[in-house]
Short mmCIF file of C-alpha atoms and ligand atoms in Angstrom, two decimals:
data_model
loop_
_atom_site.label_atom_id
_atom_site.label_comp_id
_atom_site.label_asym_id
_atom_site.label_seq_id
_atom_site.Cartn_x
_atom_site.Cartn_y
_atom_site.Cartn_z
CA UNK R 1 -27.07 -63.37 7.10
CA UNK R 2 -29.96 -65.98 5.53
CA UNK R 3 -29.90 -64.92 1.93
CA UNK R 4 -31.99 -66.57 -0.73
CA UNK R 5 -30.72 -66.35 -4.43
CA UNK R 6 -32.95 -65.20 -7.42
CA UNK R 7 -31.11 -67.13 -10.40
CA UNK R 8 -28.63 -69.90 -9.74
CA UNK R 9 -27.02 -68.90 -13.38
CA UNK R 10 -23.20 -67.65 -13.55
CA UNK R 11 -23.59 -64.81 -10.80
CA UNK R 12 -25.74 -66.77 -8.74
CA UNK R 13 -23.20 -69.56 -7.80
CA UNK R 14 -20.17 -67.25 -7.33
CA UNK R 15 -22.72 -65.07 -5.12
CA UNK R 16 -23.54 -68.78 -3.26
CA UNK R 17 -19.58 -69.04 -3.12
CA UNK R 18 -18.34 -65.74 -2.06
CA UNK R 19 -21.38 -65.61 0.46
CA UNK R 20 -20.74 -68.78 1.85
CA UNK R 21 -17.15 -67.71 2.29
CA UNK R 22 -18.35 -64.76 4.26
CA UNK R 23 -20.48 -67.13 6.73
CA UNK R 24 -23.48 -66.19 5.38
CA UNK R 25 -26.32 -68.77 4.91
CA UNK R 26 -28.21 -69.59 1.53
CA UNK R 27 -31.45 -70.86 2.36
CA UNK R 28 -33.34 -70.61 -1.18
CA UNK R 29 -32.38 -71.00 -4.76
CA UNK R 30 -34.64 -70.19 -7.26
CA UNK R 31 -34.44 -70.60 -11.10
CA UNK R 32 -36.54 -71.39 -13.86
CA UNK R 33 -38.04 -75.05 -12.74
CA UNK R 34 -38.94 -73.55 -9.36
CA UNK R 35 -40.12 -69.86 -9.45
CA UNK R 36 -43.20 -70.63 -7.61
CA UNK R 37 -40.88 -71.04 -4.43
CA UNK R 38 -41.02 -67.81 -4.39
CA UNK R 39 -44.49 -68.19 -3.24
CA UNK R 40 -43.45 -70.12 0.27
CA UNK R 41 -39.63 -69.23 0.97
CA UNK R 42 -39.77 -67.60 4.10
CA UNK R 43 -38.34 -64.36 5.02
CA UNK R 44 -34.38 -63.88 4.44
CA UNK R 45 -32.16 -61.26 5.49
CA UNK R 46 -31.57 -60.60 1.50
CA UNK R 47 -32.16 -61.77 -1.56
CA UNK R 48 -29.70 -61.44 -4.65
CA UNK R 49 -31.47 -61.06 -7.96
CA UNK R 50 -29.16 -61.78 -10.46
CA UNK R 51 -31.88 -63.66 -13.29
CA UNK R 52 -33.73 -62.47 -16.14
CA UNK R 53 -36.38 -59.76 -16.90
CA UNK R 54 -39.13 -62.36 -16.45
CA UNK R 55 -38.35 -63.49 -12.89
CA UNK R 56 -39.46 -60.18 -11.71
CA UNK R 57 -43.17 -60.34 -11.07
CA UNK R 58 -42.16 -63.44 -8.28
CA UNK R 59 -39.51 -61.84 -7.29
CA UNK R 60 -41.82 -58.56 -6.28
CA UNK R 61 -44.21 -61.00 -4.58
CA UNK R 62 -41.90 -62.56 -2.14
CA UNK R 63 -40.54 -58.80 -1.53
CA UNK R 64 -43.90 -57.41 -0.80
CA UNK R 65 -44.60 -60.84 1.47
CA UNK R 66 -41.49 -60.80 3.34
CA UNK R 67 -40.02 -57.44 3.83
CA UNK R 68 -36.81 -59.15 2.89
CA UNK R 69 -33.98 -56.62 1.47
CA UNK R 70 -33.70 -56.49 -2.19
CA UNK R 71 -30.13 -56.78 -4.18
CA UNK R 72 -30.56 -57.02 -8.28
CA UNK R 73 -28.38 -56.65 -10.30
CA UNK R 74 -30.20 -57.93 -13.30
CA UNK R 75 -29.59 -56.22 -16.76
CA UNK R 76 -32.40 -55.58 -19.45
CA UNK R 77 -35.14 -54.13 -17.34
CA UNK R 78 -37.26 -51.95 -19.11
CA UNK R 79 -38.92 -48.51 -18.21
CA UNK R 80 -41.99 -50.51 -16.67
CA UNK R 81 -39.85 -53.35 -14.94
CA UNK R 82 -37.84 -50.52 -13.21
CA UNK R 83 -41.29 -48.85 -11.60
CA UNK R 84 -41.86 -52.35 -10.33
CA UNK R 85 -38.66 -52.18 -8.90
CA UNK R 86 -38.60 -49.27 -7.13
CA UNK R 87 -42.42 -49.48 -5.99
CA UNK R 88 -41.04 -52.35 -3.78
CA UNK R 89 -38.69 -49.85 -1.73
CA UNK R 90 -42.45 -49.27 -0.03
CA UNK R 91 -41.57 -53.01 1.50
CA UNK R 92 -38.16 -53.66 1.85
CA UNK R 93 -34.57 -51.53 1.53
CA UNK R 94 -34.01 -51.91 -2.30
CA UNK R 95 -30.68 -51.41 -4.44
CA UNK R 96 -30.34 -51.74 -8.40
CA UNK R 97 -27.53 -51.29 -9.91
CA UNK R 98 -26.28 -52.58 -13.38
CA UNK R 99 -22.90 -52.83 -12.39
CA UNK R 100 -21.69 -53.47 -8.77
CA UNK R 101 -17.72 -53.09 -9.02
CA UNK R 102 -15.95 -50.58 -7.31
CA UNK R 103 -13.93 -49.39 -10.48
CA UNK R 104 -17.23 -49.04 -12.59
CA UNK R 105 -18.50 -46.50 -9.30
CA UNK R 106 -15.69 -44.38 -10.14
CA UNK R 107 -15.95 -44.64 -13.82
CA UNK R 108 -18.73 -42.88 -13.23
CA UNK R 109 -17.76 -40.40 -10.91
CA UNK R 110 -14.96 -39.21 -13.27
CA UNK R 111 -18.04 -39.09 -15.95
CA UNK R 112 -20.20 -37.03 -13.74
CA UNK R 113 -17.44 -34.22 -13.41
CA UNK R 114 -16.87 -33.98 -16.95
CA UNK R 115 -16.13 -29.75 -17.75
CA UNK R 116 -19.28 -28.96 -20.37
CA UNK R 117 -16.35 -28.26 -23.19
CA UNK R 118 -15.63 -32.27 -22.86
CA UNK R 119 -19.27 -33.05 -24.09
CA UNK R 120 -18.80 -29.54 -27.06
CA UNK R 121 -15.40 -30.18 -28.12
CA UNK R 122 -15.35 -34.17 -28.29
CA UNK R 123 -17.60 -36.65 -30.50
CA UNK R 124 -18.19 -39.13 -27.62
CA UNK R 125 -18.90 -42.79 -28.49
CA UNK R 126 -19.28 -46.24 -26.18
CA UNK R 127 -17.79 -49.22 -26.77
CA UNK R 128 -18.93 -52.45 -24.63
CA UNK R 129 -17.53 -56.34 -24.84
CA UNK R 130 -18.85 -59.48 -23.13
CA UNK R 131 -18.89 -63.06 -23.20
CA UNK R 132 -20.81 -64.67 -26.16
CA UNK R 133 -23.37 -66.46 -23.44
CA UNK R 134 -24.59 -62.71 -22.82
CA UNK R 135 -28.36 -61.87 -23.78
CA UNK R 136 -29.03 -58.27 -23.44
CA UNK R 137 -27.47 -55.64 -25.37
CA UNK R 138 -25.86 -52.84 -24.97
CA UNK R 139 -25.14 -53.83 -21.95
CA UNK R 140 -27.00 -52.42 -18.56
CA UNK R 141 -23.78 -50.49 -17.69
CA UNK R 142 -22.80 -49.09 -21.08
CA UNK R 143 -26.18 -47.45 -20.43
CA UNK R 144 -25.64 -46.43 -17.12
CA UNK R 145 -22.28 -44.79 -18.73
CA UNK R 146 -24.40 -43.28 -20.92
CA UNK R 147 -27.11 -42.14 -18.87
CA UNK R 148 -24.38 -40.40 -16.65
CA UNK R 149 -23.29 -38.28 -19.58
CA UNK R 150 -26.80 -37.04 -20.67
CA UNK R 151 -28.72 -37.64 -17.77
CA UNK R 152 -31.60 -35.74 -20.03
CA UNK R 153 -31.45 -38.32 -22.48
CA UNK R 154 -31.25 -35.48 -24.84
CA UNK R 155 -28.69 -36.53 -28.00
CA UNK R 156 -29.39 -38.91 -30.57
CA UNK R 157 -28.17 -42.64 -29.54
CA UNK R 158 -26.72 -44.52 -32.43
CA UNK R 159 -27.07 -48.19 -32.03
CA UNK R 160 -24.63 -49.25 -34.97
CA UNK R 161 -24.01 -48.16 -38.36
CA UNK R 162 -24.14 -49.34 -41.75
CA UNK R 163 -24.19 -48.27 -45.51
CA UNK R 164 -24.52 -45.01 -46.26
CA UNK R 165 -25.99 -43.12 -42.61
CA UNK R 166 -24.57 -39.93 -43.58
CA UNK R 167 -21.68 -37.89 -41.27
CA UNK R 168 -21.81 -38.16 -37.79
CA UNK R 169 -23.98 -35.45 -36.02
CA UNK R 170 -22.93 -33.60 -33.60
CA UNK R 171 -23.93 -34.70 -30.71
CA UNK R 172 -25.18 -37.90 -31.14
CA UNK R 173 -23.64 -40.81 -29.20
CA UNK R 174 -23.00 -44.10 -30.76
CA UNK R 175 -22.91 -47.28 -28.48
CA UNK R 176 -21.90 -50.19 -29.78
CA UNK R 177 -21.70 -53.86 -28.22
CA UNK R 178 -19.02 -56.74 -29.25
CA UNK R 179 -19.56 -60.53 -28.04
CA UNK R 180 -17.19 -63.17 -27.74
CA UNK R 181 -15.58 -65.96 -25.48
CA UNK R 182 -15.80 -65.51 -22.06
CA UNK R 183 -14.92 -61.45 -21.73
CA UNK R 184 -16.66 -60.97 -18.16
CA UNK R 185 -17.02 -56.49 -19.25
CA UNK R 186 -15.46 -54.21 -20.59
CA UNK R 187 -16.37 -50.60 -21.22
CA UNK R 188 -14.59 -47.77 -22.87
CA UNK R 189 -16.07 -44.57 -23.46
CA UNK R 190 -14.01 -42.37 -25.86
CA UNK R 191 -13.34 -39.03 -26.50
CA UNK R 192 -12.84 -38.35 -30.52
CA UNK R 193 -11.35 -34.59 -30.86
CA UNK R 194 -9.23 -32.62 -33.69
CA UNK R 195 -6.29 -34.71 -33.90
CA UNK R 196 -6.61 -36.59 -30.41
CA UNK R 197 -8.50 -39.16 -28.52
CA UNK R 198 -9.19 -39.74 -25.06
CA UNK R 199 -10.35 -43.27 -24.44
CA UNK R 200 -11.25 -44.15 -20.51
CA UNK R 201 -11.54 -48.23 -20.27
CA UNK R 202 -12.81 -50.39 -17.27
CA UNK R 203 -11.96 -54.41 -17.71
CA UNK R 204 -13.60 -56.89 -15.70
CA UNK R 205 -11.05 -59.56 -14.82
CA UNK R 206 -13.17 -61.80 -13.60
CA UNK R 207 -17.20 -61.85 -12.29
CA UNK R 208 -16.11 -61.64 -8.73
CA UNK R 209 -15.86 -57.70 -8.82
CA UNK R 210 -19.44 -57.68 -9.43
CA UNK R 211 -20.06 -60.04 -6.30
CA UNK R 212 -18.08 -58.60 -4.33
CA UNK R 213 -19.90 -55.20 -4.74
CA UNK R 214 -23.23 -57.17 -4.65
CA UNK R 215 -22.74 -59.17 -1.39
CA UNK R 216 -21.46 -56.12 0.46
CA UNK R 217 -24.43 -54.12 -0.36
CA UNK R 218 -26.90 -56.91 1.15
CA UNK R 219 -24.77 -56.87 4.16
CA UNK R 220 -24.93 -52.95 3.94
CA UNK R 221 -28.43 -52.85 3.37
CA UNK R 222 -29.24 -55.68 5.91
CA UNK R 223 -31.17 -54.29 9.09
CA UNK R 224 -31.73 -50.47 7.30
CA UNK R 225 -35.13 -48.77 7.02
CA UNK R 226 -37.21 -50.17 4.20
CA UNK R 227 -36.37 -47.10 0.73
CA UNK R 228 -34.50 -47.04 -2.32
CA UNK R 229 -30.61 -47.13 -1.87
CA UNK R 230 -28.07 -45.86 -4.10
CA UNK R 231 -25.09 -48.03 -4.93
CA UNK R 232 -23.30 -44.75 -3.44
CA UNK R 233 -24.89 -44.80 -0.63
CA UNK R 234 -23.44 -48.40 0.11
CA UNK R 235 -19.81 -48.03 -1.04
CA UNK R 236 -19.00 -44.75 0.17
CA UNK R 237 -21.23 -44.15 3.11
N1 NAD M 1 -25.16 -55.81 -11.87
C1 NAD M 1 -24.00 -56.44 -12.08
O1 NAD M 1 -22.94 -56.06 -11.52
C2 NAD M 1 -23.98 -57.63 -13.01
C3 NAD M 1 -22.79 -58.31 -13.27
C4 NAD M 1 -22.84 -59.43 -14.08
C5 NAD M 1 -24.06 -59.85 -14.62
N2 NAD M 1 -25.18 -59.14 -14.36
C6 NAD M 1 -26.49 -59.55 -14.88
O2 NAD M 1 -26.98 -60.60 -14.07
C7 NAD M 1 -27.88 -61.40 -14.84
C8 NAD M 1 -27.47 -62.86 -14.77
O3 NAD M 1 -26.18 -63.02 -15.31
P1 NAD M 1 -25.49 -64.48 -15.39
O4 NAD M 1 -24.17 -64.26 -16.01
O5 NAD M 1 -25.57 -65.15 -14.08
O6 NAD M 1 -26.48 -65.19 -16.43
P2 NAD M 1 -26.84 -66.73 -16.48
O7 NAD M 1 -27.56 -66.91 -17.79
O8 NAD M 1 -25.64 -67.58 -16.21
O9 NAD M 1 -27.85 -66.96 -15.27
C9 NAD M 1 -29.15 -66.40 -15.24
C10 NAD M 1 -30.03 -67.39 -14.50
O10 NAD M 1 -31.29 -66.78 -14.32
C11 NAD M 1 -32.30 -67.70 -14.69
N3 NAD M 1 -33.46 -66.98 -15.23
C12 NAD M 1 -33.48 -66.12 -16.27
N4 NAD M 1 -34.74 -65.71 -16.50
C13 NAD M 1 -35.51 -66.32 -15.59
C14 NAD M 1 -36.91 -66.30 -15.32
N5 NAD M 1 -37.77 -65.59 -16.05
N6 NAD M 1 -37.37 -67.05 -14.29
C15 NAD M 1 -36.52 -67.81 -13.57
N7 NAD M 1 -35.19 -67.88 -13.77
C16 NAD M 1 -34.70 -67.13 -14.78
C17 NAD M 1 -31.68 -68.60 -15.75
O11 NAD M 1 -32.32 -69.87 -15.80
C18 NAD M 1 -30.22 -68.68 -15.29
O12 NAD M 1 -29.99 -69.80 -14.46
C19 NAD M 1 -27.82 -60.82 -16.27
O13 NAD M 1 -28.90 -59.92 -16.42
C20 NAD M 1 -26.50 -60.08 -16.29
O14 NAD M 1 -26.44 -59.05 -17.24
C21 NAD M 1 -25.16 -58.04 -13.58
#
């Protein structure tokens, strides 16, 4: 595979290393001095977005001039960026996900077949860590966690807490985000009852879970009908 790289940051390199490893090919790197090589590269089997917010709008271009298969996995898209994103499956097979390990995929699995008396009978609250170089928070898979437990979006979403905010609501969900050293993710969503707690953690040992996941899915998506793919529809198919 001829992959080009969107970001040569953290995830970029170890993508360029584990690809490598795999035989594939990188021929484009592209970063903040040279985002306008987005305007020339040509055509790739996939390209691995793994950036920032703002390398988007190149990004799209050399999707909708190539055709080549989109892999992002970058965190702190808003509502508008993620239209962008999926108006390119109209070019090019797309995936997004915010979090491209295999434990995190069944994280949320287990989440998805929650019985309703788990969300009545528990005060659930989301706790995420990650290095100190991080810049988006909470992080893109503490809200995917949440997302999966009210897909709706319809209880109150507590981003911290301080002086006097009153008892906790029922209902409400409080996510909260710790940074520090070089923690590459952890995420624990617990489950506060009468007398007991259920907490259900994912750790990151290292980056290469995510890159692992995210090289897999360009060779998974490599060669498949332009459309929007699900992480699931990689892993498990
Ligand atoms: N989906 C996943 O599984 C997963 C896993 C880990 C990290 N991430 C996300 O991937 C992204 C990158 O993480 P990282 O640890 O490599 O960060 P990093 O800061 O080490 O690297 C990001 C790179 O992108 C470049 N960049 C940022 N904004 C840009 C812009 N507007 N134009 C051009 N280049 C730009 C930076 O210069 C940098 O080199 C983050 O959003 C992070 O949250 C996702």
């Amino acid at each position: 595979m001829n992959i080009v790289l969107s970001g040569y940051g953290r995830m970029g390199r170890l993508v360029e290393e584990v690809a490598t490893g795999r035989g594939h090919t990188v021929i484009g790197r592209v970063d903040i001095d040279n985002v306008s090589d987005f305007e020339t590269l040509p055509a790739a089997d996939a390209v691995l977005d793994f950036s920032g917010p703002g390398m988007l709008p190149a990004l799209a271009g050399y999707v909708k001039r190539t055709g080549t298969a989109l892999v992002c996995g970058t965190t702190g898209l808003k509502e508008p960026d993620m239209e962008i994103l999926r108006s390119l499956a109209e070019y090019a097979p797309v995936i997004y996900s915010a979090n491209y390990s295999l434990g995190v995929a069944l994280f949320r699995h287990l989440l998805e077949s929650l019985p309703a008396f788990a969300k009545e009978s528990f005060d659930i609250e989301i706790l995420e860590k990650h290095h100190n170089k991080k810049v988006d928070a909470p992080s893109g898979t503490a809200k995917m966690l949440l997302h999966t437990i009210d897909p709706e979006g319809e209880r109150p979403v507590v981003a911290g807490r301080e002086g006097i905010v009153g008892a906790r609501t029922k209902g409400e969900i409080g996510v909260m985000a710790l940074r520090g050293g070089t923690v590459a993710g952890e995420h624990t969503v617990y489950f506060f009852g009468e007398d007991e707690t259920l907490e259900i953690t994912h750790t990151a040992a290292s980056r290469r879970i995510f890159v692992a996941g995210a090289v897999k899915a360009a060779e998974a998506l490599c060669g498949k009908e332009k459309g929007w793919y699900s992480l699931d529809d990689i892993l498990f198919a």
